[in-house]
Amino acid sequence: MSRSASNHPQAFPRAHRGPGSPASALFWRLFLINGLVFTTGLTALALSPATVSSPVLLNELPILAVGLAVMLTTNALLLRTSLAPLGALTTLMERVDLLRFGDRIAHSGNGDLGRLIATFNAMLDRLEAERSTSTAHALAAQEAERQRIARELHDEIGQSLTVVLLSLKRALDRAPGELREELCAVQETVRASLDEVRQVARRLRPGVLEDLGLISAMNSLAGDFSAVSGVTVTRLLDPRLPQVSSDTELVIYRIAQECLTNIARHAHATHVELSLRAEAGAVVLRITDNGTGGPIREGAGIRGMRERAMLIGADLDIDGAPVHGTRVRLTIPVTDPRE
């Protein structure tokens, strides 16, 4: 026999069943409710003029039946009222999602069920805080890796391709006529590859966001998307946005980038509206397309968008557009600096 179980008696701890535990308190509550109902029924029968013979007479059966029905009905109503919070707690457990903040059950703070609900809400608070912290670390590491890859693409592969282009130009100048056409084709291929490397590096590390700001970065993103996909983009970008942090700007840019990528891959759209405006104490990003739409399936891309939104305390809503297509709305609360 293995000694691991005997050496670690706390490996499978027993659930606490002390006098102060929720299970014990619930037991005594039900016991007292039932006791009160039956005591009241017994008292009513004892003080009433109704009597029960032995054996029971037929005319006494309706009295007993009515008394039993009243006690059972009263007991059911009291139990239903006392246990109603358990139904709300079960519903919350079924729908809870740590990528959507603030889903809680209101409780009065009295009784054992109130303590149970308060404990469950506190557990959700801890889990959401831990998820937010781990997501922040993961996204920071992801952005650092993106910047490293973009830097290597630009500084190493980009420079190597530039050297190849220069060498091809010198070779083309000295090549005989029968090789010029082939060398020109190779030169164009290398030039196209260099352009693609630069575009990938720019997508990985949006230098325009750091250098020129969010509005310029969104304009550049929309222009690149339209040039590559051929989809027309209407831009409604308010240059008078309230000031937000650099992390918030990066989240807005990345979510817009992911949305446009999804549209290019799946939507079969011909028109996209990109809006970024200030509305009632918030900065709101809206991206609407006229594509195929359909049911929203939350894959890795949408989950990543929700994680980024959670990182800055924003709300992300994805649903069908009024006519057809898909609409994405990111709402970032902004605190008035005068407050």
Coordinates of C-alpha atoms in Angstrom, one line a residue:
M1 CA 0.0 0.0 0.0
S2 CA 1.2 3.5 -0.8
R3 CA 2.2 5.6 2.2
S4 CA 1.2 8.9 0.6
A5 CA -2.3 8.8 2.0
S6 CA -1.2 8.0 5.5
N7 CA 1.6 10.5 5.5
H8 CA -0.8 13.3 4.4
P9 CA -4.0 13.2 6.4
Q10 CA -5.1 16.6 5.1
A11 CA -5.0 15.6 1.4
F12 CA -8.8 15.1 1.4
P13 CA -10.1 17.4 4.1
R14 CA -13.7 16.9 5.3
A15 CA -16.2 19.7 4.7
H16 CA -16.7 21.8 7.8
R17 CA -20.0 21.0 9.5
G18 CA -19.7 23.0 12.6
P19 CA -22.6 24.8 14.3
G20 CA -21.8 28.0 12.4
S21 CA -21.6 26.5 8.9
P22 CA -24.2 27.5 6.2
A23 CA -25.3 23.8 6.0
S24 CA -26.0 23.6 9.7
A25 CA -27.7 27.0 9.8
L26 CA -29.9 26.0 6.8
F27 CA -30.8 22.7 8.6
W28 CA -32.0 24.6 11.7
R29 CA -33.9 27.2 9.7
L30 CA -35.9 24.4 7.9
F31 CA -36.3 22.6 11.2
L32 CA -37.7 25.7 12.9
I33 CA -40.0 26.5 10.0
N34 CA -41.5 23.0 9.9
G35 CA -41.8 23.0 13.7
L36 CA -43.6 26.3 13.7
V37 CA -46.0 25.1 11.1
F38 CA -46.9 21.9 12.8
T39 CA -47.1 23.5 16.2
T40 CA -49.5 26.1 14.9
G41 CA -51.6 23.5 13.3
L42 CA -51.7 21.4 16.4
T43 CA -52.6 24.4 18.5
A44 CA -55.4 25.3 16.1
L45 CA -56.8 21.8 16.3
A46 CA -56.5 21.7 20.0
L47 CA -58.3 25.0 20.6
S48 CA -60.9 24.5 17.9
P49 CA -64.3 22.8 18.6
A50 CA -63.3 20.1 16.0
T51 CA -62.7 16.6 17.5
V52 CA -61.3 13.4 16.1
S53 CA -62.8 10.1 17.1
S54 CA -61.2 6.7 17.2
P55 CA -61.8 5.2 14.8
V56 CA -62.1 8.3 12.6
L57 CA -65.6 9.1 11.4
L58 CA -66.3 9.9 7.8
N59 CA -67.6 13.4 8.6
E60 CA -64.2 14.2 10.4
L61 CA -62.1 13.3 7.3
P62 CA -62.7 16.7 5.6
I63 CA -61.5 18.5 8.7
L64 CA -58.3 16.5 8.8
A65 CA -57.8 17.0 5.0
V66 CA -58.3 20.8 5.2
G67 CA -55.9 21.0 8.2
L68 CA -53.3 19.0 6.4
A69 CA -53.7 21.1 3.2
V70 CA -53.3 24.3 5.2
M71 CA -50.2 23.1 7.0
L72 CA -48.6 21.8 3.8
T73 CA -49.4 25.0 1.9
T74 CA -48.0 27.2 4.6
N75 CA -44.9 25.1 4.9
A76 CA -44.3 25.2 1.1
L77 CA -44.7 29.0 1.0
L78 CA -42.4 29.6 3.9
L79 CA -39.8 27.2 2.4
R80 CA -40.1 28.7 -1.1
T81 CA -39.5 32.2 0.3
S82 CA -36.6 31.1 2.4
L83 CA -34.9 29.2 -0.4
A84 CA -35.6 31.7 -3.2
P85 CA -32.0 33.1 -3.1
L86 CA -30.7 29.6 -4.0
G87 CA -32.5 29.8 -7.4
A88 CA -30.8 33.1 -8.2
L89 CA -27.5 31.8 -7.0
T90 CA -27.8 28.7 -9.3
T91 CA -28.7 31.0 -12.3
L92 CA -25.7 33.1 -11.7
M93 CA -23.4 30.1 -11.5
E94 CA -24.7 28.9 -14.8
R95 CA -24.2 32.2 -16.6
V96 CA -21.1 33.5 -14.9
D97 CA -18.3 34.6 -17.2
L98 CA -15.1 36.1 -15.8
L99 CA -14.7 38.2 -19.0
R100 CA -17.9 40.1 -18.0
F101 CA -17.5 42.1 -14.9
G102 CA -20.0 43.0 -12.2
D103 CA -22.5 40.1 -12.5
R104 CA -23.6 39.8 -8.9
I105 CA -26.6 38.8 -6.7
A106 CA -28.1 41.4 -4.4
H107 CA -28.5 40.2 -0.9
S108 CA -29.8 41.6 2.4
G109 CA -26.9 40.4 4.4
N110 CA -29.2 38.6 6.9
G111 CA -29.3 34.9 7.5
D112 CA -27.3 31.9 6.3
L113 CA -28.3 32.3 2.7
G114 CA -27.3 35.9 2.8
R115 CA -23.9 34.9 4.1
L116 CA -23.6 32.3 1.4
I117 CA -24.4 34.8 -1.4
A118 CA -22.0 37.3 0.1
T119 CA -19.3 34.7 0.1
F120 CA -20.0 33.7 -3.5
N121 CA -19.9 37.4 -4.6
A122 CA -16.6 37.9 -2.8
M123 CA -15.2 34.8 -4.5
L124 CA -16.2 36.3 -7.9
D125 CA -14.4 39.5 -6.9
R126 CA -11.2 37.6 -6.1
L127 CA -11.4 35.5 -9.3
E128 CA -12.0 38.6 -11.5
A129 CA -9.1 40.5 -9.8
E130 CA -6.8 37.5 -10.4
R131 CA -8.0 37.1 -14.0
S132 CA -7.5 40.8 -14.7
T133 CA -3.9 40.7 -13.2
S134 CA -3.0 37.5 -15.2
T135 CA -4.5 39.0 -18.4
A136 CA -2.5 42.2 -17.9
H137 CA 0.8 40.2 -17.6
A138 CA -0.1 38.0 -20.6
L139 CA -1.0 40.9 -22.8
A140 CA 2.1 42.9 -21.7
A141 CA 4.3 39.8 -22.6
Q142 CA 2.4 39.5 -25.9
E143 CA 3.0 43.1 -26.8
A144 CA 6.7 42.8 -25.9
E145 CA 7.0 39.8 -28.1
R146 CA 5.2 41.6 -30.9
Q147 CA 7.7 44.5 -30.7
R148 CA 10.7 42.2 -30.6
I149 CA 9.5 40.3 -33.7
A150 CA 8.7 43.6 -35.5
R151 CA 12.1 45.0 -34.7
E152 CA 13.8 41.9 -36.0
L153 CA 11.7 41.9 -39.2
H154 CA 12.5 45.6 -39.8
D155 CA 16.2 45.6 -38.7
E156 CA 17.4 42.2 -39.9
I157 CA 15.1 40.8 -42.6
G158 CA 14.2 44.2 -44.0
Q159 CA 17.9 45.2 -44.2
S160 CA 18.9 41.9 -45.7
L161 CA 16.2 42.2 -48.4
T162 CA 17.4 45.8 -49.1
V163 CA 20.9 44.5 -49.6
V164 CA 19.6 41.8 -52.0
L165 CA 17.8 44.5 -54.0
L166 CA 20.9 46.6 -54.3
S167 CA 22.9 43.5 -55.4
L168 CA 20.3 42.6 -57.9
K169 CA 20.4 46.2 -59.3
R170 CA 24.2 46.0 -59.7
A171 CA 23.9 42.5 -61.3
L172 CA 21.1 43.8 -63.6
D173 CA 23.3 46.6 -64.8
R174 CA 26.1 44.1 -65.8
A175 CA 23.9 41.2 -67.0
P176 CA 23.6 40.2 -70.6
G177 CA 20.3 40.9 -72.4
E178 CA 18.9 37.4 -72.2
L179 CA 19.1 37.5 -68.3
R180 CA 17.7 41.0 -67.8
E181 CA 14.1 40.0 -67.9
E182 CA 14.5 37.2 -65.4
L183 CA 16.5 39.4 -63.1
C184 CA 13.9 42.1 -63.3
A185 CA 11.2 39.5 -62.2
V186 CA 13.4 38.4 -59.3
Q187 CA 13.9 42.1 -58.3
E188 CA 10.2 42.7 -58.3
T189 CA 9.6 39.6 -56.2
V190 CA 12.1 40.7 -53.6
R191 CA 10.7 44.3 -53.6
A192 CA 7.2 42.9 -53.0
S193 CA 8.6 40.7 -50.2
L194 CA 10.2 43.7 -48.6
D195 CA 6.9 45.6 -48.7
E196 CA 5.1 42.7 -47.1
V197 CA 7.8 42.5 -44.3
R198 CA 7.3 46.2 -43.6
Q199 CA 3.5 45.8 -43.5
V200 CA 3.8 42.9 -41.1
A201 CA 6.2 44.8 -38.9
R202 CA 3.9 47.8 -38.9
R203 CA 0.9 45.7 -37.9
L204 CA 2.9 44.1 -35.1
R205 CA 4.3 47.4 -33.8
P206 CA 2.1 50.4 -34.6
G207 CA 4.8 53.0 -34.6
V208 CA 2.3 55.6 -35.9
L209 CA 0.4 55.2 -32.6
E210 CA 3.4 56.1 -30.6
D211 CA 4.6 58.9 -32.9
L212 CA 1.4 60.6 -34.1
G213 CA -1.4 59.5 -31.7
L214 CA -4.5 57.4 -31.8
I215 CA -6.5 59.2 -34.5
S216 CA -3.6 59.0 -37.0
A217 CA -3.1 55.4 -36.1
M218 CA -6.8 54.6 -36.8
N219 CA -6.7 56.4 -40.1
S220 CA -3.6 54.5 -41.1
L221 CA -5.1 51.2 -40.0
A222 CA -8.3 51.9 -42.0
G223 CA -6.3 52.9 -45.0
D224 CA -4.1 49.8 -44.9
F225 CA -7.2 47.6 -44.5
S226 CA -9.0 49.2 -47.4
A227 CA -5.9 49.0 -49.7
V228 CA -5.4 45.3 -48.9
S229 CA -9.0 44.1 -48.9
G230 CA -10.6 46.5 -51.3
V231 CA -13.4 47.2 -48.8
T232 CA -14.5 50.8 -48.5
V233 CA -14.1 52.3 -45.0
T234 CA -16.1 55.3 -43.8
R235 CA -14.2 57.0 -40.9
L236 CA -15.9 58.9 -38.2
L237 CA -13.0 59.8 -36.0
D238 CA -13.4 62.7 -33.5
P239 CA -10.1 64.5 -33.1
R240 CA -11.3 66.1 -29.8
L241 CA -11.3 62.9 -27.8
P242 CA -10.7 63.1 -24.0
Q243 CA -7.2 62.1 -23.0
V244 CA -6.8 58.4 -22.2
S245 CA -3.8 56.4 -21.2
S246 CA -1.3 54.8 -23.6
D247 CA -2.6 51.3 -22.5
T248 CA -6.2 52.4 -23.4
E249 CA -5.1 53.7 -26.8
L250 CA -3.3 50.4 -27.5
V251 CA -6.4 48.4 -26.5
I252 CA -8.6 50.5 -28.8
Y253 CA -6.1 50.1 -31.7
R254 CA -5.8 46.3 -31.2
I255 CA -9.5 45.7 -31.0
A256 CA -10.1 47.7 -34.1
Q257 CA -7.3 45.8 -35.8
E258 CA -8.8 42.4 -34.8
C259 CA -12.3 43.5 -36.0
L260 CA -11.0 44.6 -39.4
T261 CA -9.0 41.4 -39.7
N262 CA -12.2 39.3 -39.0
I263 CA -14.2 41.3 -41.5
A264 CA -11.6 40.7 -44.2
R265 CA -11.5 37.0 -43.5
H266 CA -15.1 36.1 -42.8
A267 CA -17.7 38.8 -43.4
H268 CA -17.6 39.2 -47.3
A269 CA -18.4 42.9 -46.7
T270 CA -18.2 45.7 -49.2
H271 CA -18.5 48.6 -46.7
V272 CA -17.3 49.2 -43.1
E273 CA -18.0 52.1 -40.8
L274 CA -15.3 52.9 -38.3
S275 CA -16.4 55.4 -35.6
L276 CA -14.4 56.7 -32.5
R277 CA -16.2 59.4 -30.5
A278 CA -16.7 60.7 -27.1
E279 CA -20.2 60.1 -25.6
A280 CA -21.5 60.9 -22.2
G281 CA -18.4 60.3 -20.1
A282 CA -17.0 57.5 -22.3
V283 CA -15.0 56.9 -25.4
V284 CA -16.9 54.7 -27.8
L285 CA -15.5 52.7 -30.6
R286 CA -18.0 51.3 -33.2
I287 CA -17.2 49.1 -36.1
T288 CA -20.1 48.1 -38.4
D289 CA -20.0 46.1 -41.6
N290 CA -22.6 45.1 -44.2
G291 CA -21.3 41.5 -44.5
T292 CA -23.0 38.2 -44.0
G293 CA -23.4 38.5 -40.3
G294 CA -25.0 35.4 -38.7
P295 CA -24.6 33.9 -35.2
I296 CA -21.7 35.2 -33.2
R297 CA -19.3 32.4 -32.4
E298 CA -16.8 33.5 -29.8
G299 CA -13.5 32.0 -30.8
A300 CA -9.9 32.9 -29.8
G301 CA -10.1 36.3 -31.6
I302 CA -13.2 37.5 -29.8
R303 CA -12.0 36.1 -26.4
G304 CA -8.8 38.0 -26.9
M305 CA -10.8 41.2 -27.6
R306 CA -12.8 40.7 -24.4
E307 CA -9.6 40.1 -22.4
R308 CA -8.2 43.4 -23.7
A309 CA -11.4 45.2 -22.9
M310 CA -11.5 43.7 -19.4
L311 CA -7.9 45.0 -18.9
I312 CA -9.0 48.7 -19.1
G313 CA -12.5 48.2 -17.5
A314 CA -14.3 48.6 -20.8
D315 CA -17.5 47.0 -22.1
L316 CA -17.4 45.1 -25.4
D317 CA -20.7 44.3 -27.2
I318 CA -20.9 42.3 -30.4
D319 CA -24.2 41.8 -32.1
G320 CA -26.0 41.9 -35.5
A321 CA -26.2 45.2 -37.4
P322 CA -29.7 46.7 -37.8
V323 CA -30.0 45.5 -41.4
H324 CA -27.3 42.8 -41.9
G325 CA -23.7 42.4 -41.0
T326 CA -22.1 42.7 -37.5
R327 CA -21.7 45.6 -35.1
V328 CA -18.9 45.8 -32.5
R329 CA -19.1 48.5 -29.8
L330 CA -16.3 49.1 -27.2
T331 CA -17.3 51.5 -24.4
I332 CA -14.4 52.9 -22.3
P333 CA -15.5 54.9 -19.3
V334 CA -13.5 58.2 -18.9
T335 CA -13.2 60.1 -15.7
D336 CA -13.5 63.9 -16.0
P337 CA -10.0 65.3 -15.0
R338 CA -11.8 68.2 -13.2
E339 CA -13.4 65.8 -10.7

